[in-house]
Short mmCIF file of C-alpha atoms and ligand atoms in Angstrom, two decimals:
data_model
loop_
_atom_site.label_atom_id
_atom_site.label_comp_id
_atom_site.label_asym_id
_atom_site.label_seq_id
_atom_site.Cartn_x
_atom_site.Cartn_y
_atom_site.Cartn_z
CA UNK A 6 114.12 89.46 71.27
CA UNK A 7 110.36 88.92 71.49
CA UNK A 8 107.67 89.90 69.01
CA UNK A 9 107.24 93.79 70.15
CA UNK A 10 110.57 94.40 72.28
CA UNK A 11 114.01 94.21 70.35
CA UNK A 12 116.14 93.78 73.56
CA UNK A 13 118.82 90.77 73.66
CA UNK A 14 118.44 88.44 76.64
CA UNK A 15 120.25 90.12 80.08
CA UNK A 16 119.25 93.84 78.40
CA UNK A 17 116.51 94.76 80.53
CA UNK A 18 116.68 94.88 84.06
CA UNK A 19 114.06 93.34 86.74
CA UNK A 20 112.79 96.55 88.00
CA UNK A 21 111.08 98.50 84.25
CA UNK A 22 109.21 101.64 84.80
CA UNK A 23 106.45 102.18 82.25
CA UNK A 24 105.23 105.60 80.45
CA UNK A 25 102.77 105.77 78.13
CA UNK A 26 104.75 108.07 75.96
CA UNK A 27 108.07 106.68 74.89
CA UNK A 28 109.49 109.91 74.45
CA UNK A 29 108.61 110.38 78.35
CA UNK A 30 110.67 106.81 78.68
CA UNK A 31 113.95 108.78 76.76
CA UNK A 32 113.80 111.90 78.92
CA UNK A 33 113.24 109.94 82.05
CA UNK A 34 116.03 107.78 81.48
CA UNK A 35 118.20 110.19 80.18
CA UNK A 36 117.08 112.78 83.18
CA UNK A 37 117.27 110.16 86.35
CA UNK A 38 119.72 106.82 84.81
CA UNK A 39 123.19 106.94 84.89
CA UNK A 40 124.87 105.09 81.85
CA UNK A 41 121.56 105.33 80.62
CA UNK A 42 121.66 102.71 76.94
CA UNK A 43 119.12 102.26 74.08
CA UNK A 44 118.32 98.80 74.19
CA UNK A 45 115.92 98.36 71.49
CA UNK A 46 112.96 100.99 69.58
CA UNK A 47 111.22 98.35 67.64
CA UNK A 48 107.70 100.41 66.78
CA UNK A 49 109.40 103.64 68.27
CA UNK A 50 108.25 102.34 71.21
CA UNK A 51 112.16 103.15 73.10
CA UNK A 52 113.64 100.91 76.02
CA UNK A 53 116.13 101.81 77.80
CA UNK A 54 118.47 100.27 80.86
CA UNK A 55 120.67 101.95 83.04
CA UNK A 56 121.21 102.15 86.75
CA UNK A 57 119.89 105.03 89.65
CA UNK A 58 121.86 104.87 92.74
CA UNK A 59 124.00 101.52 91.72
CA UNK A 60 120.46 99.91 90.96
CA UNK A 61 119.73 98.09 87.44
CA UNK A 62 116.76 99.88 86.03
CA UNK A 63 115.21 99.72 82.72
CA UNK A 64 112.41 102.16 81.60
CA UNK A 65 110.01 101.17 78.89
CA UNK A 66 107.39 102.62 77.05
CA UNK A 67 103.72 101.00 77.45
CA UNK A 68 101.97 103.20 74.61
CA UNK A 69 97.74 104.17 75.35
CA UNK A 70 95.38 101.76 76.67
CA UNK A 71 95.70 98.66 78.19
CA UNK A 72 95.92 96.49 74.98
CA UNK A 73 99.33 98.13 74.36
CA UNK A 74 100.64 98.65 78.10
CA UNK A 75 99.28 94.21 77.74
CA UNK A 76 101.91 93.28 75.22
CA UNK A 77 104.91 95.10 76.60
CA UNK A 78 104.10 93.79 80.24
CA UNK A 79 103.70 90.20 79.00
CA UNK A 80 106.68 90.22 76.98
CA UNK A 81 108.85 91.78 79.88
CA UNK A 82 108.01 89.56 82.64
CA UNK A 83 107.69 85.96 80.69
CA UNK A 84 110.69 86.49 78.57
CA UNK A 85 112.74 89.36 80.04
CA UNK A 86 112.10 87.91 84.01
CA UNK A 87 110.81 91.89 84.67
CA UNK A 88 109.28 91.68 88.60
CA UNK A 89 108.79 94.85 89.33
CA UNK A 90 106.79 96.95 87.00
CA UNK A 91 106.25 100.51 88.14
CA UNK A 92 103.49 102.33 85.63
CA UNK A 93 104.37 106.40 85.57
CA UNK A 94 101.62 108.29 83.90
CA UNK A 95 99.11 110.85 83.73
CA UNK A 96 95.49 111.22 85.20
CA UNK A 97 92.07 112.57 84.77
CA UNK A 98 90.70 113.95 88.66
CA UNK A 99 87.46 112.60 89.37
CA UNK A 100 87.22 113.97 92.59
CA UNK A 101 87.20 117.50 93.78
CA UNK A 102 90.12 117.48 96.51
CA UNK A 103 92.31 115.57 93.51
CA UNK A 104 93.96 118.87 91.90
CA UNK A 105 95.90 118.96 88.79
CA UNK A 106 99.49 118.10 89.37
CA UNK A 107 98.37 116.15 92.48
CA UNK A 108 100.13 112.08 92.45
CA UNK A 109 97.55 109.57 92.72
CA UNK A 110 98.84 106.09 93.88
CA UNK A 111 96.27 103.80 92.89
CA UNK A 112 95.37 100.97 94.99
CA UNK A 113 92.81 99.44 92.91
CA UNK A 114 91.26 100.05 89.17
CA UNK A 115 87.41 99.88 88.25
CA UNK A 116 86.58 99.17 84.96
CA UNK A 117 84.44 97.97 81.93
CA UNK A 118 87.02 95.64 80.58
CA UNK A 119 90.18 94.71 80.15
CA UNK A 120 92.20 92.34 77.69
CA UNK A 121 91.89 89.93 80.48
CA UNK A 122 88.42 89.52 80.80
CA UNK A 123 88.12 86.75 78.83
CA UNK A 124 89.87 84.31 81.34
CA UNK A 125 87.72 86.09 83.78
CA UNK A 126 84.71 85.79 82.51
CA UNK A 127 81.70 86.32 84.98
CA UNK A 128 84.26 87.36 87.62
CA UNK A 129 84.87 90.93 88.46
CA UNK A 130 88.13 90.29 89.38
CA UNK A 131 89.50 92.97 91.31
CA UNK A 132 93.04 93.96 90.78
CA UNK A 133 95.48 95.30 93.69
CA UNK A 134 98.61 97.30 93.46
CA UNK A 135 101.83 96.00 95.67
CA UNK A 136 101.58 96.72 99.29
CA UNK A 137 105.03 97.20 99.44
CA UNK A 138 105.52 99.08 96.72
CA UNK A 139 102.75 101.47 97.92
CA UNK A 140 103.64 102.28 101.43
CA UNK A 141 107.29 102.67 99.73
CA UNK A 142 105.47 105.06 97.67
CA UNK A 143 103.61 106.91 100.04
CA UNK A 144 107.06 107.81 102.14
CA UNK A 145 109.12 108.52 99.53
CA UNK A 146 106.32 111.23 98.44
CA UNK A 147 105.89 112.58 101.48
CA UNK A 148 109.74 113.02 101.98
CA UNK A 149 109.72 115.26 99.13
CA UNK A 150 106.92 117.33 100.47
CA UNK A 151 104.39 115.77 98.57
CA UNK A 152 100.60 114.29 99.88
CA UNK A 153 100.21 111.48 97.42
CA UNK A 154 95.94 110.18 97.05
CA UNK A 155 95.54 106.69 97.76
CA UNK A 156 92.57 104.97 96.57
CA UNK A 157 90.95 103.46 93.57
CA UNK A 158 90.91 105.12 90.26
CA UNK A 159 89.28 104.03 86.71
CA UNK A 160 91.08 102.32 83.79
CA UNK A 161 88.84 102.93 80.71
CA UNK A 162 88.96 102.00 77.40
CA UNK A 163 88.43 105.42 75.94
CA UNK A 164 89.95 108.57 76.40
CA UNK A 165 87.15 110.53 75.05
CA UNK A 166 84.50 108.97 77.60
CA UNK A 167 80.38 109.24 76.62
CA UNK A 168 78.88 107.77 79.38
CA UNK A 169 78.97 110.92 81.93
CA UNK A 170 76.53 108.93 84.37
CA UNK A 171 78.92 106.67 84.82
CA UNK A 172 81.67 109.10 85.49
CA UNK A 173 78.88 110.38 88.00
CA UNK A 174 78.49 107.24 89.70
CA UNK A 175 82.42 106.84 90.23
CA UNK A 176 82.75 109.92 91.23
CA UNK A 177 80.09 109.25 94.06
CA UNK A 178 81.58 105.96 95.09
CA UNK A 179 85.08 107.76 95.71
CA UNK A 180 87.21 107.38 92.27
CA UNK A 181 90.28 109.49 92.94
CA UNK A 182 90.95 109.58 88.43
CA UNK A 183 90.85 107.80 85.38
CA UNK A 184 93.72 106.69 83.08
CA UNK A 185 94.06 104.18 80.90
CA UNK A 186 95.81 101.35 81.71
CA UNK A 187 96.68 100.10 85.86
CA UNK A 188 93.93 97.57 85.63
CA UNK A 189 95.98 95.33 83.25
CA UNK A 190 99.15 95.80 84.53
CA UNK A 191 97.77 95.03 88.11
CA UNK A 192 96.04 91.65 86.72
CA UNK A 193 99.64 90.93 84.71
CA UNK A 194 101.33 91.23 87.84
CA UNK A 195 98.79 89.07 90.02
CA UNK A 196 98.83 86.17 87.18
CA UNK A 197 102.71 85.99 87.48
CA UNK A 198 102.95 86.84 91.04
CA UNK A 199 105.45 89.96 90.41
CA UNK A 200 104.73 93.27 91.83
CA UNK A 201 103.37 96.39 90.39
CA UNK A 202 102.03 99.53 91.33
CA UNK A 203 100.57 102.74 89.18
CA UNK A 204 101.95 106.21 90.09
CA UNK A 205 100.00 108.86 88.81
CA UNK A 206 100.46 112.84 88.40
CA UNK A 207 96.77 114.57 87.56
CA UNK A 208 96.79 115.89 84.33
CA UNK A 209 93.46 117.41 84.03
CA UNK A 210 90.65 117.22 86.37
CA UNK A 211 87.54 116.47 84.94
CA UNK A 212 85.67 117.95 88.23
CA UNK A 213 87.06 121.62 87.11
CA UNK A 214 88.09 121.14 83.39
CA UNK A 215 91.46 122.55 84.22
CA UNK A 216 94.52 121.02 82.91
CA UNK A 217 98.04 121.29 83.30
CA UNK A 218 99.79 123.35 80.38
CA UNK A 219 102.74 121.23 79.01
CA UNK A 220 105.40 123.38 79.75
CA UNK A 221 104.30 122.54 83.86
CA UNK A 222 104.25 118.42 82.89
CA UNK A 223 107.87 118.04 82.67
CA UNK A 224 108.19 119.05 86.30
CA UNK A 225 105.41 117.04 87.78
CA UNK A 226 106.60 113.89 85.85
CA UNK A 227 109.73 113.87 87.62
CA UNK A 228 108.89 114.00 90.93
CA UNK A 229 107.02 110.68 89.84
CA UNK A 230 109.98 109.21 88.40
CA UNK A 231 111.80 109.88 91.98
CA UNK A 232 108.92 108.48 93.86
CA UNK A 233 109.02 105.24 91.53
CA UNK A 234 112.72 104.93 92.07
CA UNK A 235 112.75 105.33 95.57
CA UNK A 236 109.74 103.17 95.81
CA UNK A 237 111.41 100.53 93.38
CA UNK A 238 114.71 100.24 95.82
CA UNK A 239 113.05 101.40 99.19
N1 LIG B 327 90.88 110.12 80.59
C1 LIG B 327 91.63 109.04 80.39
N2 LIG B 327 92.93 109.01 80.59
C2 LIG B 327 93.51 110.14 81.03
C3 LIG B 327 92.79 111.30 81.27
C4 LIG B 327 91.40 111.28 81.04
O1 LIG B 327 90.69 112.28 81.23
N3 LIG B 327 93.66 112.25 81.67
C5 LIG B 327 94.87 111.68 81.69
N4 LIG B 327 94.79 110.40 81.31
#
């Protein structure tokens, strides 16, 4: 048990895929795990471990916003020996060829700030998804049909954004989206030399304005699920 996760020792596997939503962590492990188990829902924030395909998998919430997603990675890679952490969430388009219910698979973040920018200091450290994990990615989307986006996207610190130049300026320099938390999971995973990668459906575009109505998310979020598995055990 650590401060935030509830889990005994040996209850959470090495590979953990991470929703924002914990209720998105319940359906996806009741939806894709077999023998699917509540391991612990200290804050409401659920884990659980089961296995896909005869592999160990846990699937833990992260909540909003990289302070949050911060705590849960910590705790599952220093005291739950997590080394794969696969982040499934949603996406703002910044770019017009990035339509809603597009998958993003984010190379890179951009941002302001993140919890770790203290030990950074001056440095604009810049954070890198998994190779691996990435090209693993990239087929298993494209086996199901699917052209994933590759690039960089934005983590930022606020969901409801006032700087619209800014958005301008990343927009111009090739953004694919914003979300809300890949930076610090990407900087987590260089620090302890694990691997992690952010798989991303769009959401909303904020090119258009449209967004996806939420009886058309539950769809979209699977296929990511999938395409984290596969890439997980590729
Ligand atoms: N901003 C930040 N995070 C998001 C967005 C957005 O527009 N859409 C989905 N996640």
């Amino acid at each position: 048990m650590t401060v935030h996760i509830g889990a005994k020792p040996g209850q959470i596997a090495e590979t953990v895929l991470m929703p924002g939503d914990p209720y998105r962590a319940r359906w996806a492990a009741e939806t894709f795990l077999e023998r699917a188990e509540l391991v612990h829902e200290v804050r409401g924030m659920f884990g659980f471990t089961g296995t896909w395909r005869g592999h160990r998998v846990s699937i833990q919430g992260s909540g909003m916003g990289m302070p949050s997603l911060s705590i849960y990675a910590n705790e599952l890679i220093r005291d739950y020996g997590a080394k794969t952490l696969i982040r499934i969430g949603s996406c703002g388009a910044m770019q017009p060829e990035v339509k809603v219910r597009d998958v993003v698979l984010a190379m890179t973040s951009s941002t302001l700030s993140t919890p770790s920018s203290g030990i950074f200091r001056e440095l604009n450290f810049a954070p890198a998804a998994d190779f691996g994990l990435i090209a693993a990615a990239h087929a298993a989307a494209t086996a199901r049909g699917i052209t994933p986006h590759v690039g960089g996207i934005y983590s930022s610190d606020v969901f409801y954004d006032e700087r619209p130049d800014l958005t301008e300026q990343m927009t111009r320099h090739g953004v694919l989206a914003v979300e809300m938390e890949a930076a610090e999971l990407y900087i987590l995973a260089a620090r302890y030399g694990i691997r992690a990668l952010a798989v991303l459906t769009v959401s909303d575009s904020l090119v258009t304005g449209e967004a996806l109505p939420s009886d058309q998310r539950e769809r979209s979020f699977g296929d990511m699920v999938e395409v984290a598995l596969e890439a997980a055990f590729a």
